Each structure stands twice: as C-alpha cells, then as structure tokens.
Coordinates of C-alpha atoms in Angstrom, one line a residue:
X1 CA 85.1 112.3 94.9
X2 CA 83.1 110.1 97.3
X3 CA 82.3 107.6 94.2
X4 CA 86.0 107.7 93.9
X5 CA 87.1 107.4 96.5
X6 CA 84.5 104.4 97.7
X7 CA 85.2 101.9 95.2
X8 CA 88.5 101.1 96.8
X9 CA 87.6 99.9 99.6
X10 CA 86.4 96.0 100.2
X11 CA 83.1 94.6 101.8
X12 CA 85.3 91.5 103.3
X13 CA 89.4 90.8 103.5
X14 CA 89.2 88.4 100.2
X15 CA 87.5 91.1 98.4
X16 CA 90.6 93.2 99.5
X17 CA 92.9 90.8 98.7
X18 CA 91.6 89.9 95.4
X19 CA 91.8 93.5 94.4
X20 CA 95.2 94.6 95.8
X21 CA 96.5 92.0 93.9
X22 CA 95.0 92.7 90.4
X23 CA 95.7 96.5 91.2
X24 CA 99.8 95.2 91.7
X25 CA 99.2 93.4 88.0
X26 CA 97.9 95.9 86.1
X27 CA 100.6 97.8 87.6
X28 CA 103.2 95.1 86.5
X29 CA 103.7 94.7 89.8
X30 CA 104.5 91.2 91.1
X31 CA 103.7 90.0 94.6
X32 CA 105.4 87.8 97.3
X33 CA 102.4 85.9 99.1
X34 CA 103.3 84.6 102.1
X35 CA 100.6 81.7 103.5
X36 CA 99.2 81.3 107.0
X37 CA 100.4 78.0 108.1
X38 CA 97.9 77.6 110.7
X39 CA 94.7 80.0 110.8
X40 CA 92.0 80.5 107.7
X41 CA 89.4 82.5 107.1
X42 CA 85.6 82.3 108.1
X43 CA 85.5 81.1 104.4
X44 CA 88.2 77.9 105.5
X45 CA 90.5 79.2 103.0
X46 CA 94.0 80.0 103.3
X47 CA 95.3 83.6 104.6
X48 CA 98.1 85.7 103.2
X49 CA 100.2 88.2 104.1
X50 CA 101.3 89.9 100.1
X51 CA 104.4 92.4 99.7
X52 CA 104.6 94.2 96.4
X53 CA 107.8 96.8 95.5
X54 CA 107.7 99.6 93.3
X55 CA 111.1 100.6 91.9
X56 CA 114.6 99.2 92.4
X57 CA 115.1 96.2 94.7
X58 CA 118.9 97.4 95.7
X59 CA 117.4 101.2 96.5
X60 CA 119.0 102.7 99.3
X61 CA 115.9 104.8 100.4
X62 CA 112.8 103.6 101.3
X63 CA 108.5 103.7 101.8
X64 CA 107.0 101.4 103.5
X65 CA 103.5 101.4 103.6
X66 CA 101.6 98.6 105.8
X67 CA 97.8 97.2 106.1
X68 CA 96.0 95.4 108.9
X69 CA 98.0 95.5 111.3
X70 CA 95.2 95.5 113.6
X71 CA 92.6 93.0 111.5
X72 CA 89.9 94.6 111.6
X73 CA 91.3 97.9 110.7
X74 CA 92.6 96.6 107.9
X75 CA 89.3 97.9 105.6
X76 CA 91.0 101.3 105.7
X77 CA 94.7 100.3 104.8
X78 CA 93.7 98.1 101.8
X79 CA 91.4 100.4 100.2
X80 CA 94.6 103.0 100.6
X81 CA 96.8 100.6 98.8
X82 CA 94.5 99.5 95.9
X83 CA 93.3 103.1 95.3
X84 CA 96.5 104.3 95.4
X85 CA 97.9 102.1 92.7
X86 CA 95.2 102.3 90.7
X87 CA 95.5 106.3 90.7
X88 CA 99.3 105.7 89.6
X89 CA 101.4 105.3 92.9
X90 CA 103.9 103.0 90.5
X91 CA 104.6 106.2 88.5
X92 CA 105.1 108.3 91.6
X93 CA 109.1 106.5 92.7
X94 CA 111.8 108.7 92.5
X95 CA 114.7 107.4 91.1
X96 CA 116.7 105.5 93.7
X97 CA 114.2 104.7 95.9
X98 CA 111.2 102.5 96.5
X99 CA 108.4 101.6 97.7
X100 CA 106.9 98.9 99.6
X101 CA 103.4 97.6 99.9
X102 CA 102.6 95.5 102.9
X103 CA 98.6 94.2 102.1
X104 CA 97.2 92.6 105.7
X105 CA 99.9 92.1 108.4
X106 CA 97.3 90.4 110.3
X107 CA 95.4 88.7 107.9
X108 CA 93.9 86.9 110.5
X109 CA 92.0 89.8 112.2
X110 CA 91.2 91.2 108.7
X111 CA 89.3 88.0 108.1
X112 CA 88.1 87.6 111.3
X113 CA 87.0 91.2 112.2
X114 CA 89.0 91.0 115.0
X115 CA 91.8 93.9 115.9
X116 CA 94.0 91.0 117.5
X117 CA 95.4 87.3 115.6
X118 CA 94.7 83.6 115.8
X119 CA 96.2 84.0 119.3
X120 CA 94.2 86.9 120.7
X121 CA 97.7 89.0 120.2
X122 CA 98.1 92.4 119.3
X123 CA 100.4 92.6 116.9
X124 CA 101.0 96.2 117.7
X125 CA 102.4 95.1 121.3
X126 CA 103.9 91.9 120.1
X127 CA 107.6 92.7 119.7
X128 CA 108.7 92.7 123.1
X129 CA 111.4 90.0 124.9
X130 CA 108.7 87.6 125.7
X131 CA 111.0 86.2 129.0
X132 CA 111.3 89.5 130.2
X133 CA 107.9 91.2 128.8
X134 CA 106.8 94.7 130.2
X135 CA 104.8 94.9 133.3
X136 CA 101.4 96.8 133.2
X137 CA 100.2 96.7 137.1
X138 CA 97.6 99.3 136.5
X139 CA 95.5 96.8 133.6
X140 CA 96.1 94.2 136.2
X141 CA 94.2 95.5 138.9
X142 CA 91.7 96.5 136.4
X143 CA 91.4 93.3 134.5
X144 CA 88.4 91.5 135.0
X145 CA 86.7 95.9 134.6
X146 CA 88.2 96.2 131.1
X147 CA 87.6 92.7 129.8
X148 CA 84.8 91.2 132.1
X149 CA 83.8 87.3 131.4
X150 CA 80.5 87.9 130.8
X151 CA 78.5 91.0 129.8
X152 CA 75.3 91.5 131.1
X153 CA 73.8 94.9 131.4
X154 CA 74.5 94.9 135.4
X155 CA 78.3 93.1 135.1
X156 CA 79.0 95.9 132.3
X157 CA 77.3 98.9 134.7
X158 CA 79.8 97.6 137.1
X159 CA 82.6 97.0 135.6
X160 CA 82.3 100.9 133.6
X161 CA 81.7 102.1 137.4
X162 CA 84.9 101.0 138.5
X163 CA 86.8 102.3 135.4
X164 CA 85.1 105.6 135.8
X165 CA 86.0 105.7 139.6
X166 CA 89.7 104.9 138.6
X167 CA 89.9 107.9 136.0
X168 CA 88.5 109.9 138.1
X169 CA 91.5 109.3 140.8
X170 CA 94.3 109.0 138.3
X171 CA 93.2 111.2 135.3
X172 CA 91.2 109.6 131.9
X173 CA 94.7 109.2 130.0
X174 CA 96.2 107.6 132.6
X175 CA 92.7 105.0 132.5
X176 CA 93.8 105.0 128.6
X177 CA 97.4 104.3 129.3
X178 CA 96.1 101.4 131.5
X179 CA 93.9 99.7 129.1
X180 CA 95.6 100.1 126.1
X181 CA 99.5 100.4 126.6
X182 CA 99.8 96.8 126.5
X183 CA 99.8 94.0 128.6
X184 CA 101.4 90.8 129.0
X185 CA 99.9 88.1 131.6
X186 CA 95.8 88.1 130.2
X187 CA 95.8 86.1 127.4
X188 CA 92.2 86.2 127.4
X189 CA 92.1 90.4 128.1
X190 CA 92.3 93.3 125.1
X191 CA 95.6 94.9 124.3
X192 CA 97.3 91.1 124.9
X193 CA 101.3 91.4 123.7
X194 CA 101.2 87.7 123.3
X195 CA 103.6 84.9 124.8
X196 CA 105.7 84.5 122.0
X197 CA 106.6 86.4 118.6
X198 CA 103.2 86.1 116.5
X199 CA 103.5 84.8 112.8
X200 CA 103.0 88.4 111.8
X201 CA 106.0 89.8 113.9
X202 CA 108.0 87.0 112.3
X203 CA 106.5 87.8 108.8
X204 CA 107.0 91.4 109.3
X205 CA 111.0 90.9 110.1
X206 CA 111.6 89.0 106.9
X207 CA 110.2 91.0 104.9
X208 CA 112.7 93.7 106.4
X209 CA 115.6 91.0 105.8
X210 CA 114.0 90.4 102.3
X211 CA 113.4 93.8 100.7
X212 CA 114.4 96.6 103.4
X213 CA 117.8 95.0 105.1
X214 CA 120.2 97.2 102.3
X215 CA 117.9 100.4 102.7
X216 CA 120.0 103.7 104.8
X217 CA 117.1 105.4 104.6
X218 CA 113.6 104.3 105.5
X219 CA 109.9 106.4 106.3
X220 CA 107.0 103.6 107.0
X221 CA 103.2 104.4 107.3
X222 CA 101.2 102.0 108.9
X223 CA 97.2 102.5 108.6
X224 CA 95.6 102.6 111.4
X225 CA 91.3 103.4 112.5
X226 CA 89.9 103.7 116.2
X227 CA 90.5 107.5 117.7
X228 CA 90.0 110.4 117.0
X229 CA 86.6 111.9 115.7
X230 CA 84.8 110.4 112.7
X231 CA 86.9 111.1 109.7
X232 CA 89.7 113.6 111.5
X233 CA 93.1 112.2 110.8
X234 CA 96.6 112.3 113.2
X235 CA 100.0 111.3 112.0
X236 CA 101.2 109.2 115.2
X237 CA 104.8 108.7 116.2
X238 CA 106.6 107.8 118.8
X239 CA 109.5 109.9 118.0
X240 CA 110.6 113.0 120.5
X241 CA 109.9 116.3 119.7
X242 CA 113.5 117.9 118.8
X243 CA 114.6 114.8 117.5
X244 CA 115.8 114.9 114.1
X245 CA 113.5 112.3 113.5
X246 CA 110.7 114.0 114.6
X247 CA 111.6 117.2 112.3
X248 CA 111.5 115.0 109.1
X249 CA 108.3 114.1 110.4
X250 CA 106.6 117.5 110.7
X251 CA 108.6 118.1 107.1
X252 CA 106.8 115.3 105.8
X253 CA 103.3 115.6 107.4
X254 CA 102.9 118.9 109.2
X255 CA 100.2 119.8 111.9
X256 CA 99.4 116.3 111.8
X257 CA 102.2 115.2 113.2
X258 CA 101.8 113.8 117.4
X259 CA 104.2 112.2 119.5
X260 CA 102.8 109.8 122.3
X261 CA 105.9 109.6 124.1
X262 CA 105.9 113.5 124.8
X263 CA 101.9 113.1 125.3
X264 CA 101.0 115.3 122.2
X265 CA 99.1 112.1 120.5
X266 CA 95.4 110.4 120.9
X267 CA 97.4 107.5 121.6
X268 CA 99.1 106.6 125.1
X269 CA 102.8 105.6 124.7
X270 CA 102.5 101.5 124.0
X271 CA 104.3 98.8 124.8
X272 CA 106.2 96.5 122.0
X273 CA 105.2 98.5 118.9
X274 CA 106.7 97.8 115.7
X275 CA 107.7 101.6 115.8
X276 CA 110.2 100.3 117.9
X277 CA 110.7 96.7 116.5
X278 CA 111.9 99.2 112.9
X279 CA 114.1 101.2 115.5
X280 CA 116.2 98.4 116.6
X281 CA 116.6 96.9 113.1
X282 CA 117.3 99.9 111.7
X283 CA 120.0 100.9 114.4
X284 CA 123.0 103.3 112.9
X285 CA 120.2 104.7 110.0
X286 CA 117.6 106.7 109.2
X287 CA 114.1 105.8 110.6
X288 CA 110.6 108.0 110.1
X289 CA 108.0 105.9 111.7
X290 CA 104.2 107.0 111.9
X291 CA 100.7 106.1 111.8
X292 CA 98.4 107.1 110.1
X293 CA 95.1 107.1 112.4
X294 CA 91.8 107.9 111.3
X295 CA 89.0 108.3 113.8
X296 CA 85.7 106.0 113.7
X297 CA 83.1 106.5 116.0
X298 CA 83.5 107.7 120.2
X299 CA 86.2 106.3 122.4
X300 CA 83.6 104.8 124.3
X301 CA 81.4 103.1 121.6
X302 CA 85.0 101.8 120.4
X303 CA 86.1 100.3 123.3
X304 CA 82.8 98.5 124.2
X305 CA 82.9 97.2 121.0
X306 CA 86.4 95.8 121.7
X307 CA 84.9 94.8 125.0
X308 CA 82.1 92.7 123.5
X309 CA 84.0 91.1 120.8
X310 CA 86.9 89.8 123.7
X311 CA 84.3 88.2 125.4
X312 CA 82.2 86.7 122.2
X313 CA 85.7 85.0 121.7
X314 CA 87.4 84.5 125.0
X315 CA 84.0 83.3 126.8
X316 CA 81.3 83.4 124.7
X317 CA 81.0 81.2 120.9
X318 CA 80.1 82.0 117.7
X319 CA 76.6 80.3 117.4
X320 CA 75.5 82.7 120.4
X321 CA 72.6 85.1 119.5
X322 CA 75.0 87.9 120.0
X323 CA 77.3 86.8 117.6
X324 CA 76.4 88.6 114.6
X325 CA 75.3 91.9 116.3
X326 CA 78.9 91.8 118.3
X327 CA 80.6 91.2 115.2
X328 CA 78.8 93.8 113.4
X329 CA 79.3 95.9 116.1
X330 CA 83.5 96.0 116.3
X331 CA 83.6 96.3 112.5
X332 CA 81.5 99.7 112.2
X333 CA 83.5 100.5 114.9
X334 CA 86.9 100.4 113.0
X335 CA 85.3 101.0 109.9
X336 CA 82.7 103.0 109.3
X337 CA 81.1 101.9 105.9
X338 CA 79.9 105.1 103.9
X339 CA 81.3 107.0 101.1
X340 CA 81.9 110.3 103.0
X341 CA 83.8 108.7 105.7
X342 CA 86.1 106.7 103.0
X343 CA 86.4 110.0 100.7
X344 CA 87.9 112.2 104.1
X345 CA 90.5 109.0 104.7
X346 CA 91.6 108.5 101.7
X347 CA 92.2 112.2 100.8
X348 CA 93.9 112.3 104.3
X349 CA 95.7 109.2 103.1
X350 CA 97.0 110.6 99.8
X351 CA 98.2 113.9 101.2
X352 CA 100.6 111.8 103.8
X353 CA 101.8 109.2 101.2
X354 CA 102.4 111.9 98.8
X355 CA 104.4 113.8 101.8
X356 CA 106.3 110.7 102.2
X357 CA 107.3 109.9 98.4
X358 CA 108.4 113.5 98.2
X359 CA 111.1 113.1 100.6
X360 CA 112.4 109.9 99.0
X361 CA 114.6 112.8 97.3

C-alpha cells in the first residue's frame, strides 16, 4: 500500500505536472493549460495552471477537485489527482455528471515552495473587494511578532513572548484567528489577501465561466496540508451546522466533517476564501464546499516555518546561508516526504473523493 500509494506523489511541481498530464492522456483525457504570463519557475520555465474534465461538458452536476492552492501544499493535491486517475477515476462518472481536475492553482508557490504567489498573496484570502478589504486589527497589533524582519534567535524569543503573552489574555484560537484569518494592509506579513485579484483568483473564475457556469449542482474538494496531527485528516467547511449544506456534507464525508464558522474545525473562520468566492457564483444552486486537510508536523514547527520562509523572501535573499535550510524547512513542513505519511493521505483522500462521486447521483 505505501509503494502504492508513494509513487504518486512528485519530488518538484514539474515532476507533478509532467505526470498529471500523461495520467489525463492515458486516460484520453485532454487538458486546458493555462500559462503564467508573468512568474516562472526556479527552473525559468513557464508555469501553468491545467484543467482536465471527466464526463460530459453540458452535465448539470458537478466535482471539482483542486490542487495547490496553497503552493507548497500542492505535493499532496497532485499526487491525489495523478493516483487517482491512474487507479481509474475516469471510469468512476456517473452518468450526467462530471468531474473536474484543477492541477496547481498556485503554480507559483508549488514551484517556489512557497504557501503564497508571485505577490506574497494567499490565494485562499484573495477573493475579497480589494477597495473595501476586511479589517484584521488584532494581526495588526501583532505584526511585526508574527512576521518579524529579521530572525535571530533573541528577535524570534521575543517576538514568540509577545504572541504567547497575547494567547494567554485572549485564548490560543483567538491568537490563531489573529494570525491566520487573513489580513489586508502587510504586504510583506503571512496570511496577505493581496491588493488586487491574483492571477489564480482570475484563473480560478474562468474556469467556473468555462466548464462549471451551466452546473445546478456542484461539490468541490480542495487539498489542503498544515494542521492537524501528522497523517489525521479533517473535512473543512465553512458551511453551518443545520444547513442543508452542511447535511450533504456529513452525507458525503461523515465524522470528518468540521465547520470553522461554528468553531468545530482546526481552522479559524478566514477571510476571502474561495469557499465563499464558489458561494456567490453559485447563488440560487446547490454548493458543497470542503477541504480536505491533512496534518504535517506541530502547529508550532508549521508556523515558524512560515515565519522563516516570509522573512527569507520579504527581507532576507536567496543566496543567504539560510536559504536552503529555510526552504527545506517550509516544505517538510507541508509535506512530509515518506511513504507512510503519503499512504494515510491518500487513503484519506480516496475515501472523500469516492464520498463525493457517489452523490453525483
């Protein structure tokens, strides 16, 4: 199983790429690329974000199953999508529906090993109004504590002091909510929204106008590595318990099920998600929206790795003798390279896709 199970999952994002795309042809399978216009990869080739569909185009029920939306955590998504096609995912489509593979929304982090893009943006806080964007007071006066500008051993004491002091007063998750909810004026912090709509956000609505616009029905999985404990899985979703929404949901994926807006998830309710980007374009239908998360390594060792690799970028530069241990660092810490933590995810990742297509009925 661990063999298996390990042989889908890439040592770099071209390695990824190369092989979700010959897994889509010997599918018969073919693939929309859409090209970076700007940003390319450590290699100084191009960067792509590639959609494949299983089943009719005009289907009025939907999967949607996307990659890297978070870069770096895009190891665990890819793997998903190439092992699942090669295992037969093409023969799984019910009659009616289909099913659409997303390969590296953020093709840029993939590459990069970073969680955000070419713009220090999280994708996954990007799709906000970005006149108006959401106010996060609490990261402000914490700002220069969660993403310090330079990281000695004393400036990192420091800065973890103060972050300790505030979860101490206000309660860990609300120190969670802080850092991680989203914020909107730090361009050079962690959990950036961005100041504008982010090639990916823009790439991610057409393909909704291209292949999902005529769909009544839609469930999306987006895969997702960080929190949690080392190979333990959670089906995040920002949809209220006793929602209809939320009963498909539990239908779909049982016990795994967690909503962060009612405080039952590892994740803090977030800011500009595309949870709610798929809401509003899918006003009047039918929306199941959830992540798949799969736990890495402790909170802690997770966000001082996101901590390090901020300020290699933001304030530090990549010929720095800290370079290659920081960027070794945030990768094992989003995706942890051994064939018992990849045979846990992906069985975790079968059982939910395999939840998913079952509804399609």
């Amino acid at each position: 199983m661990s063999e298996a199970a390990d042989r889908h999952f890439p040592a770099v994002y071209r390695t990824g790429r190369e092989a979700f795309l010959r897994a889509c042809e010997e599918t018969g399978l073919g693939v929309t690329s859409r090209v970076h216009p700007a940003a390319t990869g450590e290699d100084g080739k191009p960067l792509f974000l590639d959609t494949a569909t299983i089943g009719a185009r005009d289907a009025k029920c939907a999967l949607l199953l996307i990659s890297g939306t978070h870069g770096v955590e895009g190891y665990f998504g890819s793997g998903v999508q190439t092992g699942l096609l090669r295992k037969g995912l093409a023969r799984l489509a019910l009659k009616g529906a289909k099913i659409v593979l997303l390969h590296a929304l953020n093709p840029f982090g993939f590459a990069w090993n970073r969680r955000v893009n070419e713009d220090n943006a999280d994708i996954n806080r990007n799709f906000v109004d970005h006149k108006n964007p959401p106010e996060n007071a609490a990261y402000d006066a914490l700002a220069d504590d969660i993403a310090p500008k330079e990281i000695s051993d004393e400036t990192m004491a420091r800065a973890n002091e103060r972050l300790i002091a505030y979860a101490r007063e206000h309660g860990p998750f609300a120190l969670q909510e802080a850092i991680s909810r989203g914020q909107y004026r730090h361009a050079d912090g962690i959990y950036y929204g961005g100041a504008r709509e982010s090639w990916s956000a823009a790439m991610l609505r057409d393909v909704f106008k291209q292949e999902l616009a005529g769909v009544d029905r839609l469930t999306v999985i987006d895969f997702h590595t960080g929190l949690g404990e080392s190979g333990a899985a959670e089906m995040m979703t920002e949809h209220l318990p006793q929602t209809p929404a939320y009963a498909r949901a539990k239908k779909m994926w049982g016990a795994l099920v967690r909503s962060s807006e009612a405080g039952e998830s590892l994740s803090a309710p977030l800011s500009g998600t595309i949870d709610q980007a798929m809401a509003a374009w899918m006003k009047g239908k039918e929306l199941t929206f959830a992540a798949l998360e799969v736990g890495t390594a402790p909170l802690r060792q997770v966000f001082q790795a996101l901590q390090r690799d901020n300020w290699l970028h933001a304030h530090g530069r990549l010929d720095h003798a800290l370079a290659r241990p920081i960027k070794t660092e945030i990768r094992a810490a989003f995706y942890p390279d051994t064939a018992e933590w990849k045979a846990r995810v992906f069985a975790h990742a079968e059982k939910t896709v395999a939840g998913a297509v079952a509804a399609l009925g």
